mmCIF file of C-alpha atoms and ligand atoms in Angstrom:
data_model
loop_
_atom_site.group_PDB
_atom_site.id
_atom_site.type_symbol
_atom_site.label_atom_id
_atom_site.label_comp_id
_atom_site.label_asym_id
_atom_site.label_seq_id
_atom_site.Cartn_x
_atom_site.Cartn_y
_atom_site.Cartn_z
ATOM 1 C CA MET N 173 -48.543 39.424 -83.996
ATOM 2 C CA GLY N 174 -48.836 40.652 -87.609
ATOM 3 C CA SER N 175 -45.246 41.849 -87.694
ATOM 4 C CA VAL N 176 -44.075 38.558 -86.227
ATOM 5 C CA PHE N 177 -45.634 36.649 -89.096
ATOM 6 C CA LEU N 178 -44.290 39.091 -91.664
ATOM 7 C CA ILE N 179 -40.724 38.722 -90.428
ATOM 8 C CA GLY N 180 -41.270 34.989 -90.238
ATOM 9 C CA ILE N 181 -42.192 34.940 -93.903
ATOM 10 C CA VAL N 182 -39.118 36.990 -94.831
ATOM 11 C CA CYS N 183 -36.922 34.590 -92.883
ATOM 12 C CA GLN N 184 -38.556 31.586 -94.401
ATOM 13 C CA THR N 185 -37.949 32.943 -97.860
ATOM 14 C CA LEU N 186 -34.300 33.634 -97.120
ATOM 15 C CA CYS N 187 -33.735 30.249 -95.599
ATOM 16 C CA SER N 188 -35.583 28.386 -98.303
ATOM 17 C CA SER N 189 -33.287 29.801 -100.914
ATOM 18 C CA ALA N 190 -30.332 29.002 -98.681
ATOM 19 C CA VAL N 191 -31.452 25.402 -98.610
ATOM 20 C CA SER N 192 -31.759 25.131 -102.355
ATOM 21 C CA GLY N 193 -28.926 27.365 -103.434
ATOM 22 C CA ALA N 194 -26.500 27.328 -100.524
ATOM 23 C CA ASP N 195 -26.079 31.057 -101.012
ATOM 24 C CA GLU N 196 -23.601 32.563 -98.581
ATOM 25 C CA LYS N 197 -25.422 35.800 -97.896
ATOM 26 C CA CYS N 198 -28.663 33.977 -97.425
ATOM 27 C CA SER N 199 -27.062 31.445 -95.100
ATOM 28 C CA SER N 200 -25.696 34.257 -93.049
ATOM 29 C CA GLU N 201 -29.094 35.918 -92.892
ATOM 30 C CA SER N 202 -30.712 32.676 -91.914
ATOM 31 C CA ASP N 203 -28.427 32.435 -88.943
ATOM 32 C CA SER N 204 -29.586 35.737 -87.547
ATOM 33 C CA CYS N 205 -33.257 34.969 -87.926
ATOM 34 C CA GLY N 206 -33.360 31.322 -87.187
ATOM 35 C CA CYS N 207 -31.209 28.990 -85.286
ATOM 36 C CA SER N 208 -30.893 31.041 -82.177
ATOM 37 C CA SER N 209 -27.506 32.706 -82.358
ATOM 38 C CA ALA N 210 -29.732 35.773 -81.968
ATOM 39 C CA ILE N 211 -30.244 34.739 -78.369
ATOM 40 C CA ASN N 212 -26.631 35.310 -77.355
ATOM 41 C CA ARG N 213 -26.240 37.397 -74.255
ATOM 42 C CA GLU N 214 -24.398 40.658 -74.604
ATOM 43 C CA ARG N 215 -20.741 40.055 -75.313
ATOM 44 C CA LYS N 216 -18.565 39.968 -72.258
ATOM 45 C CA THR N 217 -14.822 40.393 -72.224
ATOM 46 C CA GLU N 218 -12.561 37.385 -71.836
ATOM 47 C CA ASP N 219 -11.634 38.681 -68.368
ATOM 48 C CA ASP N 220 -15.273 38.630 -67.264
ATOM 49 C CA ARG N 221 -15.680 35.123 -68.571
ATOM 50 C CA GLU N 222 -12.602 33.843 -66.723
ATOM 51 C CA ASP N 223 -13.912 35.356 -63.518
ATOM 52 C CA VAL N 224 -17.151 33.449 -63.889
ATOM 53 C CA ASN N 225 -15.310 30.197 -64.495
ATOM 54 C CA GLU N 226 -12.802 30.625 -61.711
ATOM 55 C CA ALA N 227 -15.553 31.386 -59.250
ATOM 56 C CA ARG N 228 -16.995 27.909 -59.722
ATOM 57 C CA GLN N 229 -15.912 25.260 -57.275
ATOM 58 C CA PHE N 230 -16.280 21.888 -58.890
ATOM 59 C CA LYS N 231 -17.215 18.917 -56.799
ATOM 60 C CA VAL N 232 -16.910 15.544 -58.471
ATOM 61 C CA ASN N 233 -19.946 13.373 -57.965
ATOM 62 C CA THR N 234 -19.092 10.207 -56.076
ATOM 63 C CA ASP N 235 -22.579 9.099 -55.096
ATOM 64 C CA GLU N 236 -23.428 5.781 -56.781
ATOM 65 C CA ALA N 237 -27.068 6.731 -57.164
ATOM 66 C CA SER N 238 -26.447 10.180 -58.554
ATOM 67 C CA ALA N 239 -25.548 9.378 -62.126
ATOM 68 C CA THR N 240 -28.308 7.402 -63.753
ATOM 69 C CA ASN N 241 -27.266 8.214 -67.272
ATOM 70 C CA ARG N 242 -25.997 5.276 -69.255
ATOM 71 C CA MET N 243 -22.854 5.561 -71.393
ATOM 72 C CA ILE N 244 -21.831 3.556 -74.424
ATOM 73 C CA LEU N 245 -18.306 2.902 -75.636
ATOM 74 C CA ILE N 246 -17.858 4.378 -79.094
ATOM 75 C CA GLU N 247 -15.017 2.516 -80.815
ATOM 76 C CA GLY N 248 -12.546 4.885 -82.437
ATOM 77 C CA ASP N 249 -12.085 5.061 -86.208
ATOM 78 C CA VAL N 250 -11.391 7.444 -89.080
ATOM 79 C CA TYR N 251 -14.437 9.155 -90.565
ATOM 80 C CA THR N 252 -15.455 12.016 -92.830
ATOM 81 C CA MET N 253 -16.506 15.062 -90.814
ATOM 82 C CA GLY N 254 -18.527 17.879 -92.396
ATOM 83 C CA THR N 255 -19.743 17.750 -95.987
ATOM 84 C CA ASP N 256 -18.802 18.933 -99.475
ATOM 85 C CA MET N 257 -22.496 19.561 -100.125
ATOM 86 C CA PRO N 258 -23.226 22.182 -97.481
ATOM 87 C CA ILE N 259 -26.685 23.569 -97.019
ATOM 88 C CA PHE N 260 -25.571 26.501 -94.872
ATOM 89 C CA VAL N 261 -22.220 27.581 -96.322
ATOM 90 C CA ALA N 262 -21.744 30.344 -93.766
ATOM 91 C CA ASP N 263 -21.943 27.763 -90.968
ATOM 92 C CA GLY N 264 -18.717 26.089 -92.101
ATOM 93 C CA GLU N 265 -20.334 22.723 -92.805
ATOM 94 C CA ALA N 266 -17.781 22.325 -95.612
ATOM 95 C CA PRO N 267 -15.273 21.108 -96.554
ATOM 96 C CA ALA N 268 -15.455 17.418 -95.768
ATOM 97 C CA ARG N 269 -12.274 16.318 -94.005
ATOM 98 C CA ARG N 270 -10.906 13.088 -92.581
ATOM 99 C CA VAL N 271 -10.804 12.817 -88.815
ATOM 100 C CA GLN N 272 -9.309 10.139 -86.572
ATOM 101 C CA ILE N 273 -11.203 9.624 -83.323
ATOM 102 C CA SER N 274 -9.983 7.552 -80.366
ATOM 103 C CA SER N 275 -12.449 5.353 -78.513
ATOM 104 C CA PHE N 276 -14.526 7.274 -75.977
ATOM 105 C CA TYR N 277 -17.712 6.976 -73.953
ATOM 106 C CA MET N 278 -20.836 8.916 -74.830
ATOM 107 C CA ASP N 279 -24.014 9.440 -72.821
ATOM 108 C CA VAL N 280 -26.872 7.510 -74.420
ATOM 109 C CA HIS N 281 -29.269 10.358 -73.679
ATOM 110 C CA GLU N 282 -29.387 14.107 -73.369
ATOM 111 C CA VAL N 283 -29.017 15.056 -69.673
ATOM 112 C CA SER N 284 -32.483 14.978 -68.105
ATOM 113 C CA ASN N 285 -34.106 17.346 -65.640
ATOM 114 C CA GLU N 286 -34.014 14.485 -63.142
ATOM 115 C CA ASP N 287 -30.225 14.207 -63.376
ATOM 116 C CA PHE N 288 -29.704 17.960 -63.530
ATOM 117 C CA LYS N 289 -31.752 18.320 -60.353
ATOM 118 C CA LYS N 290 -29.440 15.862 -58.567
ATOM 119 C CA PHE N 291 -26.453 17.933 -59.657
ATOM 120 C CA VAL N 292 -28.032 21.167 -58.421
ATOM 121 C CA LYS N 293 -29.022 19.585 -55.115
ATOM 122 C CA ASP N 294 -25.530 18.178 -54.575
ATOM 123 C CA THR N 295 -23.540 21.273 -55.579
ATOM 124 C CA GLU N 296 -26.025 24.147 -55.073
ATOM 125 C CA HIS N 297 -25.006 25.185 -58.580
ATOM 126 C CA LYS N 298 -26.752 28.336 -59.757
ATOM 127 C CA THR N 299 -27.226 28.342 -63.526
ATOM 128 C CA GLU N 300 -26.384 31.400 -65.571
ATOM 129 C CA ALA N 301 -30.064 31.789 -66.482
ATOM 130 C CA GLU N 302 -30.704 32.244 -62.752
ATOM 131 C CA THR N 303 -27.738 34.591 -62.315
ATOM 132 C CA PHE N 304 -28.796 36.786 -65.235
ATOM 133 C CA GLY N 305 -32.443 36.512 -64.174
ATOM 134 C CA ASP N 306 -33.846 35.507 -67.556
ATOM 135 C CA SER N 307 -33.545 33.116 -70.471
ATOM 136 C CA PHE N 308 -34.968 32.830 -73.989
ATOM 137 C CA VAL N 309 -38.226 31.041 -74.793
ATOM 138 C CA MET N 310 -40.259 31.035 -78.004
ATOM 139 C CA ASP N 311 -43.487 33.031 -77.611
ATOM 140 C CA ASN N 312 -45.737 30.119 -78.692
ATOM 141 C CA TYR N 313 -44.889 28.255 -75.492
ATOM 142 C CA LEU N 314 -45.646 31.070 -73.043
ATOM 143 C CA SER N 315 -48.818 31.845 -71.110
ATOM 144 C CA GLU N 316 -50.586 35.097 -71.962
ATOM 145 C CA GLU N 317 -49.708 36.374 -68.510
ATOM 146 C CA THR N 318 -45.986 35.723 -68.987
ATOM 147 C CA LYS N 319 -46.034 37.232 -72.488
ATOM 148 C CA SER N 320 -47.796 40.380 -71.354
ATOM 149 C CA ALA N 321 -44.980 41.142 -68.890
ATOM 150 C CA ILE N 322 -42.304 41.136 -71.615
ATOM 151 C CA THR N 323 -41.420 44.366 -73.379
ATOM 152 C CA GLN N 324 -38.241 43.421 -75.265
ATOM 153 C CA ALA N 325 -37.818 41.102 -78.233
ATOM 154 C CA VAL N 326 -34.977 39.966 -80.452
ATOM 155 C CA LYS N 327 -34.851 42.166 -83.537
ATOM 156 C CA ASP N 328 -34.253 39.465 -86.137
ATOM 157 C CA ALA N 329 -36.144 36.684 -84.389
ATOM 158 C CA PRO N 330 -39.155 38.253 -82.678
ATOM 159 C CA TRP N 331 -40.505 34.937 -81.414
ATOM 160 C CA TRP N 332 -37.554 34.641 -79.017
ATOM 161 C CA LEU N 333 -38.546 36.377 -75.812
ATOM 162 C CA PRO N 334 -36.346 36.954 -72.751
ATOM 163 C CA VAL N 335 -38.472 35.518 -69.964
ATOM 164 C CA LYS N 336 -37.748 36.671 -66.441
ATOM 165 C CA GLY N 337 -37.454 33.759 -64.042
ATOM 166 C CA ALA N 338 -37.092 31.141 -66.801
ATOM 167 C CA TYR N 339 -34.494 28.496 -65.939
ATOM 168 C CA TRP N 340 -34.164 24.710 -66.126
ATOM 169 C CA ALA N 341 -36.790 23.974 -63.425
ATOM 170 C CA LYS N 342 -39.230 26.614 -64.720
ATOM 171 C CA PRO N 343 -38.595 26.522 -68.469
ATOM 172 C CA GLU N 344 -41.472 28.825 -69.468
ATOM 173 C CA GLY N 345 -41.110 31.126 -66.487
ATOM 174 C CA PRO N 346 -42.584 31.209 -62.972
ATOM 175 C CA ASP N 347 -45.925 29.645 -63.957
ATOM 176 C CA SER N 348 -44.250 26.480 -65.299
ATOM 177 C CA ASP N 349 -42.627 23.641 -63.351
ATOM 178 C CA VAL N 350 -40.891 20.538 -64.753
ATOM 179 C CA GLU N 351 -41.905 18.405 -61.754
ATOM 180 C CA VAL N 352 -45.554 19.447 -61.703
ATOM 181 C CA ASP N 353 -45.757 19.183 -65.506
ATOM 182 C CA GLY N 354 -44.251 15.675 -65.541
ATOM 183 C CA ARG N 355 -41.112 16.661 -67.453
ATOM 184 C CA MET N 356 -38.396 15.199 -65.223
ATOM 185 C CA ASP N 357 -37.476 12.759 -67.996
ATOM 186 C CA HIS N 358 -37.206 15.568 -70.568
ATOM 187 C CA PRO N 359 -33.825 17.147 -71.369
ATOM 188 C CA ALA N 360 -32.619 19.940 -69.102
ATOM 189 C CA VAL N 361 -32.750 23.245 -71.009
ATOM 190 C CA HIS N 362 -31.739 26.843 -70.245
ATOM 191 C CA VAL N 363 -28.317 25.365 -69.496
ATOM 192 C CA SER N 364 -25.401 27.531 -70.639
ATOM 193 C CA TRP N 365 -22.127 26.035 -71.881
ATOM 194 C CA ASN N 366 -20.565 26.962 -68.551
ATOM 195 C CA ASP N 367 -23.382 25.177 -66.693
ATOM 196 C CA ALA N 368 -22.982 22.098 -68.919
ATOM 197 C CA VAL N 369 -19.235 21.977 -68.225
ATOM 198 C CA ALA N 370 -19.945 22.184 -64.477
ATOM 199 C CA TYR N 371 -22.452 19.329 -64.678
ATOM 200 C CA CYS N 372 -20.115 17.066 -66.658
ATOM 201 C CA LYS N 373 -17.265 17.729 -64.211
ATOM 202 C CA TRP N 374 -19.531 16.873 -61.298
ATOM 203 C CA ALA N 375 -20.488 13.636 -63.049
ATOM 204 C CA GLY N 376 -16.786 12.806 -63.577
ATOM 205 C CA LYS N 377 -17.216 13.346 -67.321
ATOM 206 C CA ARG N 378 -16.614 16.112 -69.865
ATOM 207 C CA LEU N 379 -18.388 17.599 -72.893
ATOM 208 C CA PRO N 380 -17.760 15.801 -76.200
ATOM 209 C CA THR N 381 -15.623 17.582 -78.789
ATOM 210 C CA GLU N 382 -17.488 18.563 -81.954
ATOM 211 C CA ALA N 383 -15.580 15.857 -83.856
ATOM 212 C CA GLU N 384 -16.575 13.194 -81.309
ATOM 213 C CA TRP N 385 -20.181 14.384 -81.312
ATOM 214 C CA GLU N 386 -20.440 14.231 -85.102
ATOM 215 C CA PHE N 387 -18.699 10.828 -85.237
ATOM 216 C CA ALA N 388 -21.205 9.544 -82.670
ATOM 217 C CA CYS N 389 -24.096 11.111 -84.625
ATOM 218 C CA ARG N 390 -23.083 9.405 -87.865
ATOM 219 C CA ALA N 391 -23.144 6.004 -86.152
ATOM 220 C CA GLY N 392 -20.755 4.366 -88.610
ATOM 221 C CA LYS N 393 -22.421 5.658 -91.790
ATOM 222 C CA GLU N 394 -20.378 7.641 -94.340
ATOM 223 C CA ASP N 395 -21.841 10.676 -96.061
ATOM 224 C CA ARG N 396 -25.377 10.445 -94.735
ATOM 225 C CA LEU N 397 -27.631 13.251 -93.497
ATOM 226 C CA TYR N 398 -29.017 11.565 -90.384
ATOM 227 C CA PRO N 399 -27.830 8.852 -87.979
ATOM 228 C CA TRP N 400 -30.048 6.316 -89.763
ATOM 229 C CA GLY N 401 -29.463 7.346 -93.413
ATOM 230 C CA ASN N 402 -30.803 9.930 -95.858
ATOM 231 C CA LYS N 403 -34.552 9.400 -95.614
ATOM 232 C CA TRP N 404 -36.131 11.661 -93.020
ATOM 233 C CA MET N 405 -39.020 9.360 -92.142
ATOM 234 C CA PRO N 406 -38.032 5.709 -92.664
ATOM 235 C CA LYS N 407 -41.183 3.570 -92.998
ATOM 236 C CA GLU N 408 -43.149 6.850 -92.786
ATOM 237 C CA GLU N 409 -42.365 7.084 -89.074
ATOM 238 C CA ALA N 410 -40.765 9.999 -87.260
ATOM 239 C CA TRP N 411 -37.323 9.112 -85.921
ATOM 240 C CA ALA N 412 -36.654 12.479 -84.292
ATOM 241 C CA ASN N 413 -38.418 15.525 -82.910
ATOM 242 C CA ILE N 414 -38.293 18.700 -85.026
ATOM 243 C CA TRP N 415 -40.822 21.434 -85.943
ATOM 244 C CA THR N 416 -43.486 20.028 -88.232
ATOM 245 C CA GLY N 417 -46.164 22.237 -89.814
ATOM 246 C CA LYS N 418 -45.280 25.841 -90.633
ATOM 247 C CA PHE N 419 -42.709 27.885 -88.781
ATOM 248 C CA PRO N 420 -43.323 29.937 -86.727
ATOM 249 C CA GLU N 421 -47.092 30.045 -86.748
ATOM 250 C CA ASP N 422 -48.166 26.401 -86.785
ATOM 251 C CA ASN N 423 -46.680 23.381 -85.032
ATOM 252 C CA ASP N 424 -48.803 20.335 -85.860
ATOM 253 C CA ALA N 425 -46.672 17.973 -83.700
ATOM 254 C CA GLN N 426 -46.816 15.311 -86.393
ATOM 255 C CA ASP N 427 -43.873 13.578 -84.704
ATOM 256 C CA GLY N 428 -45.788 13.448 -81.426
ATOM 257 C CA TYR N 429 -44.249 16.504 -79.766
ATOM 258 C CA ALA N 430 -44.689 20.258 -80.102
ATOM 259 C CA ALA N 431 -41.907 20.895 -77.589
ATOM 260 C CA THR N 432 -39.309 18.606 -75.960
ATOM 261 C CA ASN N 433 -39.771 14.847 -75.725
ATOM 262 C CA PRO N 434 -38.685 12.427 -72.955
ATOM 263 C CA ILE N 435 -35.017 11.527 -73.470
ATOM 264 C CA ASP N 436 -35.810 7.845 -74.007
ATOM 265 C CA LYS N 437 -38.271 8.337 -76.909
ATOM 266 C CA PHE N 438 -37.502 7.691 -80.604
ATOM 267 C CA PRO N 439 -35.341 4.851 -81.975
ATOM 268 C CA GLU N 440 -31.708 4.503 -80.968
ATOM 269 C CA SER N 441 -28.956 4.741 -83.588
ATOM 270 C CA ALA N 442 -26.671 1.892 -84.614
ATOM 271 C CA PHE N 443 -24.357 3.198 -81.885
ATOM 272 C CA GLY N 444 -27.164 2.942 -79.328
ATOM 273 C CA LEU N 445 -27.600 6.715 -78.918
ATOM 274 C CA LYS N 446 -30.893 8.590 -78.750
ATOM 275 C CA ASN N 447 -32.025 12.030 -79.934
ATOM 276 C CA MET N 448 -28.655 13.070 -81.329
ATOM 277 C CA ILE N 449 -30.764 14.751 -83.989
ATOM 278 C CA GLY N 450 -33.608 16.965 -82.786
ATOM 279 C CA ASN N 451 -35.239 17.381 -79.372
ATOM 280 C CA VAL N 452 -32.643 19.847 -78.026
ATOM 281 C CA TRP N 453 -29.427 21.298 -79.409
ATOM 282 C CA GLU N 454 -26.348 19.946 -77.623
ATOM 283 C CA TRP N 455 -23.270 21.859 -76.538
ATOM 284 C CA THR N 456 -19.816 20.595 -77.534
ATOM 285 C CA SER N 457 -16.487 21.626 -76.005
ATOM 286 C CA ASP N 458 -15.143 23.360 -79.154
ATOM 287 C CA TRP N 459 -14.795 27.044 -79.831
ATOM 288 C CA TRP N 460 -16.506 28.013 -83.079
ATOM 289 C CA THR N 461 -14.646 28.365 -86.375
ATOM 290 C CA ILE N 462 -15.750 27.971 -89.982
ATOM 291 C CA ARG N 463 -12.219 27.302 -91.280
ATOM 292 C CA HIS N 464 -11.321 23.635 -91.722
ATOM 293 C CA ASN N 465 -8.324 22.065 -93.472
ATOM 294 C CA PRO N 466 -9.334 19.203 -95.820
ATOM 295 C CA LEU N 467 -5.729 18.300 -96.699
ATOM 296 C CA VAL N 468 -4.713 16.436 -93.543
ATOM 297 C CA VAL N 469 -6.187 13.704 -91.366
ATOM 298 C CA HIS N 470 -7.051 15.427 -88.094
ATOM 299 C CA GLN N 471 -6.209 13.474 -84.934
ATOM 300 C CA ASN N 472 -8.836 13.965 -82.219
ATOM 301 C CA PRO N 473 -9.354 17.644 -83.108
ATOM 302 C CA LYS N 474 -10.489 19.916 -80.295
ATOM 303 C CA GLY N 475 -11.265 23.094 -82.270
ATOM 304 C CA PRO N 476 -9.547 26.476 -81.952
ATOM 305 C CA GLU N 477 -7.601 27.480 -78.828
ATOM 306 C CA SER N 478 -9.931 30.401 -78.183
ATOM 307 C CA GLY N 479 -12.993 32.132 -79.549
ATOM 308 C CA THR N 480 -16.203 33.907 -78.665
ATOM 309 C CA ASP N 481 -18.809 31.217 -79.337
ATOM 310 C CA LYS N 482 -19.095 27.512 -78.626
ATOM 311 C CA VAL N 483 -20.323 24.919 -81.135
ATOM 312 C CA LYS N 484 -23.709 23.269 -80.672
ATOM 313 C CA LYS N 485 -24.958 20.323 -82.727
ATOM 314 C CA GLY N 486 -28.028 18.347 -83.726
ATOM 315 C CA GLY N 487 -30.846 20.879 -84.083
ATOM 316 C CA SER N 488 -33.953 20.972 -81.925
ATOM 317 C CA TYR N 489 -37.726 20.675 -81.736
ATOM 318 C CA MET N 490 -37.785 24.227 -83.115
ATOM 319 C CA CYS N 491 -35.975 23.390 -86.391
ATOM 320 C CA HIS N 492 -38.096 23.348 -89.555
ATOM 321 C CA LYS N 493 -36.755 22.150 -92.899
ATOM 322 C CA ASP N 494 -37.702 25.318 -94.803
ATOM 323 C CA TYR N 495 -36.342 27.507 -92.144
ATOM 324 C CA CYS N 496 -33.535 25.980 -90.103
ATOM 325 C CA TYR N 497 -32.527 22.703 -91.735
ATOM 326 C CA ARG N 498 -29.837 22.028 -89.168
ATOM 327 C CA TYR N 499 -31.038 18.690 -87.845
ATOM 328 C CA ARG N 500 -28.275 16.908 -89.789
ATOM 329 C CA CYS N 501 -25.029 15.386 -88.443
ATOM 330 C CA ALA N 502 -22.896 17.803 -90.515
ATOM 331 C CA ALA N 503 -24.886 20.885 -89.485
ATOM 332 C CA ARG N 504 -23.702 23.171 -86.721
ATOM 333 C CA SER N 505 -24.508 26.423 -84.988
ATOM 334 C CA GLN N 506 -23.080 28.506 -82.190
ATOM 335 C CA ASN N 507 -23.761 30.553 -79.087
ATOM 336 C CA THR N 508 -21.688 32.396 -76.506
ATOM 337 C CA PRO N 509 -20.826 30.182 -73.507
ATOM 338 C CA ASP N 510 -23.145 32.118 -71.187
ATOM 339 C CA SER N 511 -26.198 31.872 -73.463
ATOM 340 C CA SER N 512 -29.204 29.744 -72.647
ATOM 341 C CA ALA N 513 -32.542 28.947 -74.251
ATOM 342 C CA SER N 514 -35.501 26.594 -74.095
ATOM 343 C CA ASN N 515 -34.181 24.429 -76.966
ATOM 344 C CA LEU N 516 -30.548 24.046 -75.881
ATOM 345 C CA GLY N 517 -29.257 21.219 -73.695
ATOM 346 C CA PHE N 518 -26.311 18.809 -73.670
ATOM 347 C CA ARG N 519 -24.943 15.342 -72.994
ATOM 348 C CA CYS N 520 -21.539 14.335 -71.626
ATOM 349 C CA ALA N 521 -18.686 12.154 -72.865
ATOM 350 C CA ALA N 522 -15.694 10.516 -71.173
ATOM 351 C CA ASP N 523 -12.269 9.245 -72.215
ATOM 352 C CA LYS N 524 -12.106 5.470 -72.583
ATOM 353 C CA ASP N 525 -9.771 5.146 -69.595
ATOM 354 C CA LYS N 526 -11.594 7.732 -67.475
ATOM 355 C CA LEU N 527 -15.092 6.332 -67.211
ATOM 356 C CA PRO N 528 -16.550 7.285 -63.818
ATOM 357 C CA PRO N 529 -16.960 4.126 -61.704
ATOM 358 C CA ASN N 530 -20.561 4.986 -60.851
ATOM 359 C CA VAL N 531 -21.762 5.060 -64.464
ATOM 360 C CA ARG N 532 -23.659 2.212 -66.026
ATOM 361 C CA HIS N 533 -21.996 1.419 -69.319
ATOM 362 C CA GLU N 534 -22.053 -1.064 -72.097
ATOM 363 C CA GLU N 535 -19.712 -1.775 -74.954
ATOM 364 C CA LEU N 536 -20.834 -1.989 -78.516
HETATM 365 CA CA1 CA B 764 -42.021 18.064 -83.036
HETATM 366 CA CA1 CA B 765 -30.461 16.341 -79.375
#
């Protein structure tokens, strides 16, 4: 454990200076030791990836009772995406640019284990974590028995362990169980981008674009860090679930949760959305790029045509301010589409004129 703490201290130092100085090298370093791009699976070729996708037979969910998630109509507008005051320069948070978004529907909540179970039951979908046989979990959350069976670790982030048999229903491996542990109302995790796309298709929805996600996160506020403003704890209360205490050795759960929280906890934003910041990272449909043009107004941007990684947004219960200050609307990170981890989930969106008939919805 000594070496774990040592590397943790090195990472903390690097990331702290990234936060204060927005230094490019440091930001780049922080990515490798912090916000989980280290958990990418080995790179596959594009051909392999297409095979995986083509093999999936999508079945659109038509059962009234199957989609319990509520959606809210987000009225389109022009907003400022990104920031000219980036904290992680290498992440492409900058430059700020104007973006026009058409009205769309957004899930109020992250997709829960309860809903993901319905999808799996209906489609017999096998997640990529199950296909590969493992998924990444932070060591603090594992039983001694599970830890003792693991021989590999991630070089730059030794607390990430590949746990055999970890998947959405058994998030910390075979000796855990979301039903037995009372976590059916927690977000589904260990869901790859490909799995998330399959779920949204089944639900008659789609993943949000990064631009839609960030617009929804900002909830009508210009140039603010969080959905509710710039103060992390309004009225000294926690409004989102991140890592409090010291990373990685001490999680004091000051916000009420050391790991995931039920999807309905914490205040909703002015747009009526919950846990956009914190709890679990959320996949978007965009391929990753750090190049953005600030000179034009982008119309419903969908990101690059191709790439190797997909964009995820919002940060998670594992993000600490000194270490991975990415629980901001402008912040972003990435993983390959087949990657999965215990702090990565998703929610779905839908076009305004394509709302599935079985979804409960309300307009702003
Ligand atoms: Ca927490
Ligand atoms: Ca979230």
